[in-house]
Short mmCIF file of C-alpha atoms in Angstrom, two decimals:
data_model
loop_
_atom_site.label_atom_id
_atom_site.label_comp_id
_atom_site.label_asym_id
_atom_site.label_seq_id
_atom_site.Cartn_x
_atom_site.Cartn_y
_atom_site.Cartn_z
CA MET A 946 -86.53 -2.36 0.33
CA ASN A 947 -88.20 -2.35 3.73
CA ALA A 948 -89.93 -5.53 4.73
CA ARG A 949 -93.62 -5.24 5.38
CA MET A 950 -94.23 -4.17 8.97
CA ASP A 951 -97.03 -5.29 11.19
CA THR A 952 -97.25 -3.62 14.56
CA THR A 953 -98.86 -6.64 16.13
CA ASP A 954 -95.78 -8.72 15.39
CA ALA A 955 -93.27 -9.37 18.06
CA CYS A 956 -90.65 -7.50 16.10
CA ASP A 957 -89.95 -5.58 12.96
CA LEU A 958 -87.59 -6.98 10.41
CA ARG A 959 -85.95 -4.21 8.51
CA PHE A 960 -83.34 -4.16 5.84
CA GLY A 961 -80.78 -1.46 6.12
CA GLN A 962 -77.30 -0.96 4.89
CA VAL A 963 -74.27 -0.55 7.03
CA GLY A 964 -70.65 -0.43 6.11
CA ILE A 965 -68.57 -3.30 7.29
CA ALA A 966 -64.88 -3.93 7.13
CA CYS A 967 -63.57 -6.94 5.32
CA VAL A 968 -60.49 -8.76 6.58
CA ARG A 969 -58.93 -10.24 3.50
CA VAL A 970 -56.59 -12.98 4.68
CA ARG A 971 -53.48 -13.16 2.53
CA ARG A 972 -51.70 -15.98 4.31
CA VAL A 973 -52.69 -18.49 6.93
CA ASP A 974 -50.86 -17.12 9.94
CA ALA A 975 -53.13 -16.42 12.90
CA ALA A 976 -50.39 -14.78 14.97
CA ALA A 977 -49.41 -12.39 12.19
CA LEU A 978 -53.07 -11.62 11.52
CA ALA A 979 -53.70 -10.79 15.18
CA GLU A 980 -50.63 -8.60 15.30
CA GLU A 981 -51.53 -6.71 12.12
CA LEU A 982 -55.12 -6.13 13.21
CA GLU A 983 -54.05 -5.04 16.68
CA ARG A 984 -51.89 -2.43 15.05
CA ARG A 985 -54.88 -1.18 13.04
CA VAL A 986 -57.11 -1.12 16.10
CA ARG A 987 -54.51 0.80 18.04
CA ALA A 988 -54.08 3.28 15.19
CA ALA A 989 -57.81 4.00 14.89
CA PRO A 990 -59.62 2.60 17.91
CA GLN A 991 -62.78 4.59 17.21
CA LEU A 992 -63.06 3.05 13.80
CA PHE A 993 -61.91 -0.49 14.48
CA SER A 994 -62.36 -1.37 18.12
CA ARG A 995 -65.28 -3.81 18.37
CA ALA A 996 -65.96 -3.22 14.70
CA ALA A 997 -67.94 -5.90 12.91
CA VAL A 998 -65.82 -7.51 10.23
CA VAL A 999 -66.21 -10.31 7.76
CA LEU A 1000 -63.42 -12.72 6.96
CA ASP A 1001 -62.55 -13.05 3.28
CA LEU A 1002 -60.64 -16.26 2.54
CA SER A 1003 -60.98 -16.03 -1.22
CA HIS A 1004 -57.38 -14.85 -1.65
CA LEU A 1005 -55.93 -18.01 -0.20
CA LEU A 1006 -54.89 -20.68 -2.64
CA ASP A 1007 -56.66 -23.43 -0.69
CA LEU A 1008 -59.44 -23.00 1.80
CA PRO A 1009 -57.96 -23.74 5.26
CA ASP A 1010 -59.44 -26.48 7.42
CA ASP A 1011 -61.99 -25.77 10.14
CA GLY A 1012 -59.47 -25.69 12.98
CA THR A 1013 -57.35 -23.11 11.14
CA VAL A 1014 -60.37 -20.95 10.36
CA ASP A 1015 -61.29 -21.10 14.05
CA ALA A 1016 -57.79 -19.90 14.88
CA LEU A 1017 -58.09 -17.04 12.37
CA LEU A 1018 -61.45 -16.00 13.80
CA GLU A 1019 -59.97 -16.12 17.30
CA ALA A 1020 -57.08 -13.95 16.09
CA VAL A 1021 -59.55 -11.33 14.86
CA ARG A 1022 -61.37 -11.43 18.20
CA SER A 1023 -58.16 -11.16 20.19
CA ALA A 1024 -57.26 -8.06 18.24
CA GLY A 1025 -60.47 -6.42 19.41
CA MET A 1026 -62.67 -6.81 16.34
CA LEU A 1027 -65.83 -8.88 16.07
CA PRO A 1028 -66.01 -11.33 13.18
CA VAL A 1029 -69.64 -11.68 12.10
CA GLY A 1030 -69.40 -13.74 8.97
CA LEU A 1031 -67.46 -15.04 6.03
CA ALA A 1032 -67.26 -13.32 2.69
CA TYR A 1033 -68.62 -15.10 -0.33
CA GLY A 1034 -66.14 -17.26 -2.14
CA THR A 1035 -66.96 -20.68 -3.52
CA SER A 1036 -69.40 -23.42 -2.56
CA GLU A 1037 -66.65 -24.66 -0.27
CA THR A 1038 -66.75 -21.36 1.61
CA GLU A 1039 -70.47 -21.79 1.90
CA ALA A 1040 -70.11 -25.27 3.37
CA LEU A 1041 -67.47 -23.93 5.74
CA SER A 1042 -69.74 -21.11 6.89
CA ARG A 1043 -72.45 -23.67 7.72
CA ARG A 1044 -70.02 -25.71 9.80
CA MET A 1045 -68.85 -22.56 11.57
CA GLY A 1046 -72.40 -21.41 12.20
CA LEU A 1047 -71.59 -18.07 10.62
CA PRO A 1048 -73.54 -16.13 8.01
CA LEU A 1049 -72.10 -15.93 4.55
CA ILE A 1050 -72.03 -12.41 3.24
CA ALA A 1051 -72.66 -12.73 -0.45
CA LYS A 1052 -70.38 -10.98 -2.88
CA PHE A 1053 -68.91 -8.75 -0.24
CA ARG A 1054 -66.59 -6.87 -2.51
CA ALA A 1055 -69.44 -5.16 -4.29
CA ALA A 1056 -67.83 -1.81 -3.60
CA TYR A 1057 -65.09 -2.60 -6.05
CA GLU A 1058 -67.17 -4.42 -8.60
CA PRO A 1059 -68.34 -1.55 -10.81
CA ALA A 1060 -64.85 -1.07 -12.20
CA SER A 1061 -64.66 -4.51 -13.72
CA GLY A 1062 -68.02 -6.18 -13.37
CA GLY A 1063 -70.81 -3.69 -13.76
CA SER A 1064 -73.82 -4.02 -11.56
CA ILE A 1065 -73.59 -4.78 -7.88
CA ALA A 1066 -76.15 -7.54 -8.07
CA PRO A 1067 -74.74 -10.59 -6.32
CA PRO A 1068 -74.91 -14.12 -7.65
CA ALA A 1069 -77.70 -16.21 -6.18
CA PRO A 1070 -76.23 -18.88 -3.96
CA ALA A 1071 -77.65 -22.35 -4.34
CA GLU A 1072 -79.48 -22.44 -1.05
CA PRO A 1073 -79.53 -20.08 1.90
CA ALA A 1074 -77.04 -20.62 4.66
CA PRO A 1075 -78.46 -20.80 8.17
CA ALA A 1076 -77.87 -17.11 8.51
CA PRO A 1077 -79.91 -14.58 10.41
CA ALA A 1078 -79.05 -11.92 7.87
CA PRO A 1079 -80.56 -12.33 4.43
CA ARG A 1080 -78.07 -11.66 1.70
CA SER A 1081 -78.70 -9.79 -1.43
CA GLU A 1082 -76.93 -6.43 -1.28
CA PRO A 1083 -73.44 -6.05 0.24
CA ILE A 1084 -74.59 -6.38 3.80
CA LEU A 1085 -77.86 -6.01 5.56
CA PHE A 1086 -78.46 -5.03 9.11
CA ASP A 1087 -80.58 -2.38 10.68
CA ALA A 1088 -78.82 0.83 9.87
CA ALA A 1089 -78.08 2.81 12.99
CA PRO A 1090 -79.73 6.18 12.43
CA GLY A 1091 -78.34 9.44 13.71
CA ASN A 1092 -74.84 8.05 13.61
CA SER A 1093 -73.33 10.83 11.51
CA LEU A 1094 -69.59 10.53 11.08
CA GLY A 1095 -68.96 13.70 9.07
CA ALA A 1096 -66.77 13.62 6.01
CA GLN A 1097 -63.36 12.03 5.63
CA TYR A 1098 -60.63 14.44 4.48
CA HIS A 1099 -57.55 13.74 2.47
CA ASP A 1100 -55.07 16.58 2.17
CA GLY A 1101 -53.10 16.71 -1.05
CA THR A 1102 -52.69 14.40 -3.98
CA VAL A 1103 -53.80 10.77 -4.22
CA ARG A 1104 -50.98 9.10 -6.17
CA SER A 1105 -51.19 6.37 -8.77
CA GLY A 1106 -51.74 3.00 -7.10
CA GLN A 1107 -53.18 4.48 -3.93
CA GLN A 1108 -56.71 3.79 -2.84
CA ILE A 1109 -58.79 5.76 -0.36
CA TYR A 1110 -62.08 4.53 1.03
CA ALA A 1111 -64.42 6.61 3.17
CA ARG A 1112 -66.65 4.15 4.97
CA ASP A 1113 -70.20 5.29 5.71
CA ARG A 1114 -69.46 8.89 4.80
CA ASP A 1115 -68.48 11.52 2.29
CA LEU A 1116 -64.94 11.90 1.06
CA VAL A 1117 -63.24 15.25 0.48
CA ILE A 1118 -59.95 15.37 -1.44
CA THR A 1119 -58.15 18.72 -1.48
CA GLY A 1120 -55.61 17.71 -4.13
CA ALA A 1121 -55.67 15.75 -7.35
CA VAL A 1122 -56.48 12.09 -7.96
CA ALA A 1123 -53.85 10.72 -10.36
CA ASN A 1124 -54.21 8.21 -13.18
CA GLY A 1125 -54.47 4.78 -11.66
CA ALA A 1126 -55.55 6.07 -8.25
CA GLU A 1127 -58.93 5.17 -6.78
CA VAL A 1128 -61.14 7.10 -4.38
CA ILE A 1129 -64.23 5.39 -2.99
CA ALA A 1130 -66.91 6.56 -0.58
CA ASP A 1131 -70.18 5.22 0.70
CA GLY A 1132 -71.43 8.81 0.51
CA SER A 1133 -70.55 11.57 -1.95
CA ILE A 1134 -67.10 12.51 -3.20
CA HIS A 1135 -65.73 16.04 -3.51
CA ILE A 1136 -62.44 16.55 -5.34
CA TYR A 1137 -60.94 20.04 -5.37
CA GLY A 1138 -58.03 19.13 -7.66
CA GLY A 1139 -58.05 17.24 -10.93
CA LEU A 1140 -59.63 13.82 -11.22
CA ARG A 1141 -57.54 11.69 -13.60
CA GLY A 1142 -58.19 8.37 -11.91
CA ARG A 1143 -61.35 6.67 -10.67
CA ALA A 1144 -64.02 7.91 -8.30
CA MET A 1145 -66.79 5.67 -6.96
CA ALA A 1146 -69.48 7.18 -4.77
CA GLY A 1147 -72.35 5.37 -3.06
CA ALA A 1148 -70.21 2.25 -2.84
CA GLN A 1149 -72.77 0.51 -0.62
CA GLY A 1150 -75.59 1.33 -2.96
CA ASP A 1151 -76.62 4.87 -2.03
CA THR A 1152 -78.15 6.16 -5.28
CA LYS A 1153 -78.37 9.70 -3.86
CA ALA A 1154 -74.57 10.01 -3.66
CA ARG A 1155 -72.90 12.48 -6.01
CA ILE A 1156 -69.42 13.23 -7.25
CA TYR A 1157 -68.10 16.79 -7.53
CA VAL A 1158 -64.85 17.49 -9.36
CA SER A 1159 -63.20 20.84 -10.05
CA ASP A 1160 -61.03 19.61 -12.95
CA PHE A 1161 -62.58 16.68 -14.75
CA ARG A 1162 -60.31 14.19 -16.63
CA ALA A 1163 -61.56 10.96 -15.08
CA GLU A 1164 -60.84 7.39 -16.19
CA LEU A 1165 -64.03 6.20 -14.55
CA VAL A 1166 -66.82 7.51 -12.35
CA ALA A 1167 -69.40 5.33 -10.64
CA ILE A 1168 -72.37 5.91 -8.37
CA ALA A 1169 -74.03 2.97 -6.60
CA GLY A 1170 -72.58 0.56 -9.12
CA HIS A 1171 -73.60 2.48 -12.23
CA TYR A 1172 -70.46 3.53 -13.95
CA ARG A 1173 -69.04 5.29 -16.96
CA VAL A 1174 -65.56 4.84 -18.35
CA PHE A 1175 -63.96 7.51 -20.46
CA GLU A 1176 -61.75 6.34 -23.24
CA GLN A 1177 -62.08 9.86 -24.55
CA ILE A 1178 -63.12 12.65 -22.23
CA PRO A 1179 -65.91 14.65 -23.87
CA LYS A 1180 -64.44 17.97 -25.03
CA ASP A 1181 -67.16 19.99 -23.31
CA LEU A 1182 -66.36 18.40 -19.93
CA GLU A 1183 -62.57 18.11 -20.07
CA GLY A 1184 -60.93 20.31 -17.47
CA GLN A 1185 -64.28 21.70 -16.33
CA SER A 1186 -65.78 21.55 -12.88
CA VAL A 1187 -68.58 19.03 -13.03
CA GLN A 1188 -70.98 17.06 -10.92
CA CYS A 1189 -72.14 13.49 -11.49
CA TRP A 1190 -75.41 12.07 -10.22
CA LEU A 1191 -77.78 9.23 -10.82
CA GLU A 1192 -81.16 9.65 -12.46
CA GLY A 1193 -82.85 6.28 -12.39
CA GLU A 1194 -80.39 3.92 -14.02
CA LYS A 1195 -78.57 6.67 -15.82
CA LEU A 1196 -75.34 8.28 -14.66
CA LEU A 1197 -75.40 11.93 -15.66
CA ILE A 1198 -72.53 14.41 -15.76
CA ALA A 1199 -72.89 18.14 -16.18
CA LYS A 1200 -70.78 21.25 -15.87
CA LEU A 1201 -71.25 23.17 -12.65
CA MET B 37 -23.09 14.14 12.01
CA THR B 38 -25.17 11.85 9.87
CA ALA B 39 -24.94 11.61 6.11
CA GLU B 40 -27.82 12.91 4.02
CA ILE B 41 -29.20 10.02 2.03
CA ILE B 42 -30.45 10.81 -1.46
CA VAL B 43 -32.25 8.17 -3.50
CA VAL B 44 -32.38 8.52 -7.29
CA THR B 45 -35.47 6.65 -8.43
CA SER B 46 -38.17 6.58 -11.10
CA GLY B 47 -40.17 3.36 -11.25
CA LYS B 48 -39.66 3.08 -14.98
CA GLY B 49 -36.41 1.83 -16.45
CA GLY B 50 -34.18 3.61 -18.95
CA VAL B 51 -35.12 7.14 -17.95
CA GLY B 52 -31.66 8.15 -16.72
CA LYS B 53 -31.38 7.13 -13.07
CA THR B 54 -27.80 5.91 -13.26
CA THR B 55 -26.69 8.85 -15.42
CA THR B 56 -28.29 11.16 -12.88
CA SER B 57 -26.78 9.34 -9.89
CA ALA B 58 -23.30 9.60 -11.38
CA SER B 59 -23.63 13.28 -12.23
CA LEU B 60 -25.31 14.19 -8.96
CA ALA B 61 -22.63 12.43 -6.89
CA THR B 62 -19.86 14.01 -8.95
CA GLY B 63 -21.49 17.44 -8.71
CA LEU B 64 -21.74 17.20 -4.93
CA ALA B 65 -18.07 16.16 -4.78
CA ILE B 66 -17.11 19.17 -6.95
CA ALA B 67 -18.94 21.32 -4.38
CA GLY B 68 -16.50 19.95 -1.79
CA LYS B 69 -18.77 17.35 -0.16
CA LYS B 70 -17.66 13.87 0.79
CA VAL B 71 -19.91 11.62 -1.27
CA ALA B 72 -20.53 7.90 -1.70
CA VAL B 73 -22.68 6.64 -4.55
CA ILE B 74 -24.15 3.15 -4.18
CA ASP B 75 -25.48 0.95 -6.98
CA PHE B 76 -28.61 -0.84 -5.68
CA ASP B 77 -29.19 -2.57 -9.00
CA VAL B 78 -27.78 -5.91 -7.87
CA GLY B 79 -27.49 -8.28 -10.82
CA LEU B 80 -27.46 -5.51 -13.44
CA ARG B 81 -24.65 -3.33 -12.27
CA ASN B 82 -24.03 -0.28 -14.45
CA LEU B 83 -22.98 2.58 -12.23
CA ASP B 84 -19.33 1.49 -12.19
CA LEU B 85 -19.29 1.76 -16.01
CA ILE B 86 -20.76 5.26 -16.04
CA MET B 87 -18.30 6.30 -13.31
CA GLY B 88 -15.44 4.72 -15.24
CA CYS B 89 -14.23 2.43 -12.45
CA GLU B 90 -15.47 -0.94 -13.68
CA ARG B 91 -11.99 -2.47 -13.74
CA ARG B 92 -11.30 -1.56 -10.15
CA VAL B 93 -14.23 -3.39 -8.53
CA VAL B 94 -12.86 -5.99 -6.11
CA TYR B 95 -15.48 -6.11 -3.40
CA ASP B 96 -19.03 -4.91 -3.83
CA PHE B 97 -22.13 -3.75 -1.94
CA VAL B 98 -23.41 -7.31 -1.41
CA ASN B 99 -20.06 -8.39 0.07
CA VAL B 100 -20.31 -5.58 2.62
CA VAL B 101 -23.97 -6.35 3.40
CA HIS B 102 -23.00 -9.97 4.10
CA GLY B 103 -19.95 -9.02 6.14
CA GLU B 104 -17.54 -10.58 3.62
CA ALA B 105 -15.67 -7.31 3.19
CA THR B 106 -15.34 -4.05 5.09
CA LEU B 107 -16.69 -0.76 3.77
CA LYS B 108 -13.13 0.52 3.37
CA GLN B 109 -12.24 -2.44 1.17
CA ALA B 110 -15.30 -2.06 -1.03
CA LEU B 111 -15.38 1.72 -1.52
CA ILE B 112 -13.72 2.66 -4.80
CA LYS B 113 -12.09 6.07 -4.75
CA ASP B 114 -12.78 8.17 -7.82
CA LYS B 115 -9.68 9.08 -9.86
CA ARG B 116 -10.85 12.66 -10.49
CA TYR B 117 -12.22 13.78 -7.12
CA GLU B 118 -10.76 12.51 -3.90
CA THR B 119 -13.94 13.00 -1.83
CA LEU B 120 -15.97 10.83 -4.23
CA TYR B 121 -16.40 7.08 -3.70
CA VAL B 122 -18.32 4.39 -5.56
CA LEU B 123 -19.86 1.26 -4.00
CA ALA B 124 -20.58 -1.08 -6.91
CA ALA B 125 -23.36 -3.64 -7.10
CA SER B 126 -22.71 -7.32 -7.54
CA GLN B 127 -23.31 -8.63 -11.05
CA THR B 128 -23.52 -12.28 -10.02
CA ARG B 129 -26.21 -12.01 -7.35
CA ASP B 130 -29.82 -10.87 -7.34
CA LYS B 131 -31.83 -8.36 -5.33
CA ASP B 132 -32.63 -10.90 -2.62
CA ALA B 133 -28.99 -10.69 -1.57
CA LEU B 134 -29.82 -7.32 0.02
CA THR B 135 -31.44 -7.10 3.45
CA GLN B 136 -32.86 -4.12 5.26
CA GLU B 137 -30.53 -4.64 8.23
CA GLY B 138 -27.54 -5.02 5.92
CA VAL B 139 -28.34 -1.82 4.02
CA GLU B 140 -28.87 0.06 7.27
CA LYS B 141 -25.49 -1.17 8.53
CA VAL B 142 -23.75 0.09 5.38
CA LEU B 143 -25.46 3.50 5.55
CA ASP B 144 -24.62 3.85 9.25
CA GLY B 145 -21.04 2.87 8.45
CA LEU B 146 -20.83 5.63 5.82
CA SER B 147 -22.14 8.16 8.33
CA GLU B 148 -19.44 7.11 10.77
CA GLU B 149 -16.80 7.53 8.06
CA GLY B 150 -17.83 11.18 7.82
CA PHE B 151 -19.62 11.15 4.50
CA ASP B 152 -21.83 14.20 3.84
CA TYR B 153 -23.99 12.58 1.18
CA VAL B 154 -24.87 9.06 0.14
CA VAL B 155 -26.47 8.79 -3.29
CA CYS B 156 -28.49 5.59 -3.77
CA ASP B 157 -28.95 4.59 -7.41
CA SER B 158 -32.24 2.67 -7.39
CA PRO B 159 -33.08 -0.15 -9.79
CA ALA B 160 -36.22 0.17 -11.90
CA GLY B 161 -39.47 -1.23 -10.58
CA ILE B 162 -41.08 -1.10 -7.16
CA GLU B 163 -39.81 -4.40 -5.82
CA LYS B 164 -37.24 -5.21 -3.17
CA GLY B 165 -34.20 -3.44 -4.64
CA ALA B 166 -36.10 -0.22 -5.29
CA HIS B 167 -37.79 -0.45 -1.90
CA LEU B 168 -34.48 -0.80 -0.04
CA ALA B 169 -32.90 2.02 -2.06
CA MET B 170 -35.63 4.45 -1.00
CA TYR B 171 -36.36 3.14 2.50
CA PHE B 172 -33.73 5.13 4.42
CA ALA B 173 -33.70 8.24 2.21
CA ASP B 174 -33.88 11.86 3.36
CA HIS B 175 -34.14 13.23 -0.18
CA ALA B 176 -35.53 11.66 -3.32
CA VAL B 177 -34.67 12.68 -6.86
CA VAL B 178 -37.48 11.31 -9.01
CA VAL B 179 -36.26 11.05 -12.60
CA VAL B 180 -39.01 11.41 -15.19
CA ASN B 181 -39.07 11.56 -18.99
CA PRO B 182 -41.61 13.78 -20.74
CA GLU B 183 -43.91 10.93 -21.74
CA VAL B 184 -47.07 9.57 -20.14
CA SER B 185 -45.92 6.14 -18.95
CA SER B 186 -42.87 7.57 -17.21
CA VAL B 187 -45.03 10.24 -15.57
CA ARG B 188 -47.50 7.67 -14.28
CA ASP B 189 -44.73 5.46 -12.86
CA SER B 190 -43.19 8.49 -11.17
CA ASP B 191 -46.55 9.26 -9.64
CA ARG B 192 -46.60 5.76 -8.17
CA ILE B 193 -43.10 6.25 -6.80
CA LEU B 194 -44.05 9.59 -5.22
CA GLY B 195 -46.89 7.76 -3.47
CA LEU B 196 -44.51 5.07 -2.19
CA LEU B 197 -42.00 7.68 -1.01
CA ALA B 198 -44.76 9.19 1.10
CA SER B 199 -45.81 5.89 2.64
CA LYS B 200 -43.22 3.11 2.42
CA THR B 201 -40.10 4.73 3.81
CA ARG B 202 -38.57 4.88 7.26
CA ARG B 203 -39.44 8.56 7.58
CA ALA B 204 -43.08 7.84 6.73
CA GLU B 205 -43.26 4.86 9.08
CA ARG B 206 -41.72 6.79 11.97
CA GLY B 207 -43.86 9.86 11.26
CA ASP B 208 -40.73 12.04 10.83
CA SER B 209 -40.82 15.02 8.50
CA ALA B 210 -41.51 13.94 4.93
CA ILE B 211 -38.80 13.02 2.45
CA LYS B 212 -37.78 16.03 0.39
CA GLN B 213 -38.92 15.25 -3.13
CA HIS B 214 -37.13 16.63 -6.19
CA LEU B 215 -38.55 16.06 -9.65
CA LEU B 216 -35.92 15.88 -12.38
CA LEU B 217 -37.09 15.95 -15.98
CA THR B 218 -34.57 14.27 -18.31
CA ARG B 219 -34.36 13.68 -22.08
CA TYR B 220 -36.26 16.91 -22.66
CA ASN B 221 -36.46 17.91 -26.30
CA PRO B 222 -37.89 21.43 -26.73
CA ALA B 223 -38.43 20.98 -30.47
CA ARG B 224 -40.61 17.91 -29.92
CA VAL B 225 -42.45 19.66 -27.10
CA ALA B 226 -43.17 22.56 -29.46
CA VAL B 227 -44.88 20.27 -31.98
CA GLY B 228 -46.80 18.47 -29.25
CA GLU B 229 -44.94 15.13 -29.39
CA MET B 230 -43.63 15.44 -25.86
CA LEU B 231 -45.13 16.67 -22.61
CA SER B 232 -43.95 20.11 -21.58
CA VAL B 233 -42.41 20.99 -18.22
CA LYS B 234 -45.73 22.54 -17.25
CA ASP B 235 -47.71 19.41 -18.26
CA VAL B 236 -45.50 17.22 -16.10
CA GLU B 237 -45.62 19.63 -13.16
CA ASP B 238 -49.41 19.84 -13.45
CA ILE B 239 -49.93 16.09 -13.56
CA LEU B 240 -47.58 15.31 -10.68
CA GLY B 241 -48.41 18.37 -8.63
CA ILE B 242 -44.79 19.23 -7.79
CA ASN B 243 -42.22 21.52 -9.40
CA VAL B 244 -39.11 20.34 -11.21
CA VAL B 245 -35.68 20.79 -9.64
CA GLY B 246 -34.07 20.61 -13.06
CA VAL B 247 -34.61 19.90 -16.72
CA ILE B 248 -31.91 17.98 -18.58
CA PRO B 249 -32.11 18.44 -22.36
CA GLU B 250 -31.83 15.39 -24.60
CA SER B 251 -28.26 15.34 -25.82
CA GLU B 252 -25.84 13.12 -27.74
CA ASN B 253 -23.19 14.04 -25.21
CA VAL B 254 -24.92 11.93 -22.57
CA LEU B 255 -24.39 8.70 -24.51
CA ALA B 256 -20.85 9.64 -25.43
CA ALA B 257 -20.02 10.48 -21.82
CA SER B 258 -21.55 7.22 -20.55
CA ASN B 259 -19.60 5.15 -23.04
CA SER B 260 -16.34 6.76 -22.03
CA GLY B 261 -17.00 6.38 -18.30
CA VAL B 262 -17.15 10.11 -17.56
CA PRO B 263 -20.23 11.49 -15.77
CA VAL B 264 -21.83 13.96 -18.19
CA ILE B 265 -21.72 16.75 -15.59
CA LEU B 266 -17.98 16.94 -16.31
CA ASP B 267 -18.67 17.79 -19.98
CA GLU B 268 -18.90 21.53 -19.46
CA ASN B 269 -19.55 22.18 -23.13
CA SER B 270 -22.75 20.14 -23.25
CA PHE B 271 -26.11 21.55 -22.31
CA ALA B 272 -26.88 18.36 -20.41
CA GLY B 273 -23.73 18.78 -18.31
CA GLN B 274 -24.55 22.40 -17.55
CA ALA B 275 -28.14 21.51 -16.68
CA TYR B 276 -26.87 18.88 -14.21
CA SER B 277 -24.56 21.49 -12.62
CA ASP B 278 -27.58 23.78 -12.18
CA THR B 279 -29.59 20.92 -10.69
CA VAL B 280 -26.93 20.04 -8.12
CA ALA B 281 -26.70 23.73 -7.13
CA ARG B 282 -30.48 23.84 -6.63
CA ILE B 283 -30.45 20.69 -4.51
CA LEU B 284 -27.80 22.39 -2.36
CA GLY B 285 -30.19 25.31 -1.91
CA GLU B 286 -29.04 27.76 -4.56
CA GLU B 287 -31.56 29.58 -6.77
CA ARG B 288 -30.93 29.18 -10.49
CA ALA B 289 -33.27 29.79 -13.41
CA LEU B 290 -34.13 26.85 -15.68
CA ARG B 291 -32.18 26.83 -18.96
CA PHE B 292 -32.40 25.03 -22.30
CA LEU B 293 -36.20 24.96 -22.40
CA ASP B 294 -36.62 26.74 -25.73
CA VAL B 295 -36.14 25.53 -29.27
CA GLN B 296 -32.68 26.35 -30.60
CA LYS B 297 -32.77 28.76 -33.51
CA LYS B 298 -31.44 26.94 -36.52
CA GLY B 299 -28.64 28.54 -38.50
CA PHE B 300 -29.13 29.56 -42.14
CA PHE B 301 -27.53 26.43 -43.59
CA GLN B 302 -29.47 24.15 -41.29
CA ARG B 303 -32.68 25.85 -42.40
CA VAL B 304 -31.81 25.40 -46.05
CA PHE B 305 -30.51 21.86 -45.88
CA GLY B 306 -32.52 20.64 -42.91
CA GLY B 307 -30.81 19.32 -39.89
#
């Protein structure tokens, strides 16, 4: 999806994919938001300090007024993160993003969509916001090359109701993933215990991502938005070590 | 000397938390420990019935939390064992009547009174009451029945124990988790109607501390207000005794896992 390049132009315009954190606001309380985010930044400064984030207001009952949104954005900044846009919500959010002069990141939660929705294609907004970043896929900026983060490790079992997300990298789980647990990675996923829950690789659209499982009993596997649910686990795969990969539009699973 | 706090929890209701709390507390008292057992199920108090002290409840847990009564006034001394005390829940209030500070105050008070163990009988669910019951715990006894929904809920609880407790928040050593399988029926396991001990251990990734066989004696004991651990003739009572010994560090083999051989008459006439 690279834009056409012309070396005589003053610049190149490239589309790339980068992971970006989403601050989902649960209640309108700027002070509490700042405090919570500060705690996160302190806990993992390398990950969160000066990290670009988008503000998701879709979980609030009513969209707050402009002054309140300004306060929320300021709270994010004061915590040490850099708000770069608003997450897609309704046409009201879109109007708000125009007034704020911020880009609207369409359908930000694409990473979680495959489970319920299906494809990661976003809805087409009525007309483009005055945003520098075009919006089609989750988020588009020039991907910083050579910024390898290595894999994220999780020791032991992922319990029902828990969710683990490896941003911009592979995820390695040494234990099992229980029914009702969810493991998500922008890269590949390696599970050395049983997979009874859900695994979603290539959450930002990487179709090369794969999933490796040493004891396969999954509820759902997905790669780059293409998913398969298992009401019945095929007898020839149940309990086997398998890998899942994408061939074109098709999600394939085979014994290792 | 601080009291060891044990939470008895499960997520799912009706799996045997209160029965287990009563027997565990009684078993620890038999072993000579000073024990208090607290009913966290405010609004649906049951523990006092199982312990057989329901007519002696004057002040309850909520009264102490709100400073309307002292611990001494609210603790009900067991008639059978003098180192065993019950702190009943309030039937007329709801879970919001409990506060984290209030619960902490009560637990600290019990430590000061020289209690060795405090057993917290958690309500079902993962909401406030259950959260407060587990928050201060050092040990957790996760009660699970050999069926899939109970196993999944227990899995959720194990996850919460590892993340939403004071030990987890402070980064102290992890809560000691004990998995207790109750209502186990070897005959139904044999025909594939129930999960086996191994199935449950495999799914949850931890070993059981005890297996309590399904038994009519449990219901009978509950109805008469006697913790089933005191029924030495019942398999369930013996299995609880084994479990308490294991929690105290003793090694004991699991019993009552195999199908009972039926006698000749039972085979002929069915039974």
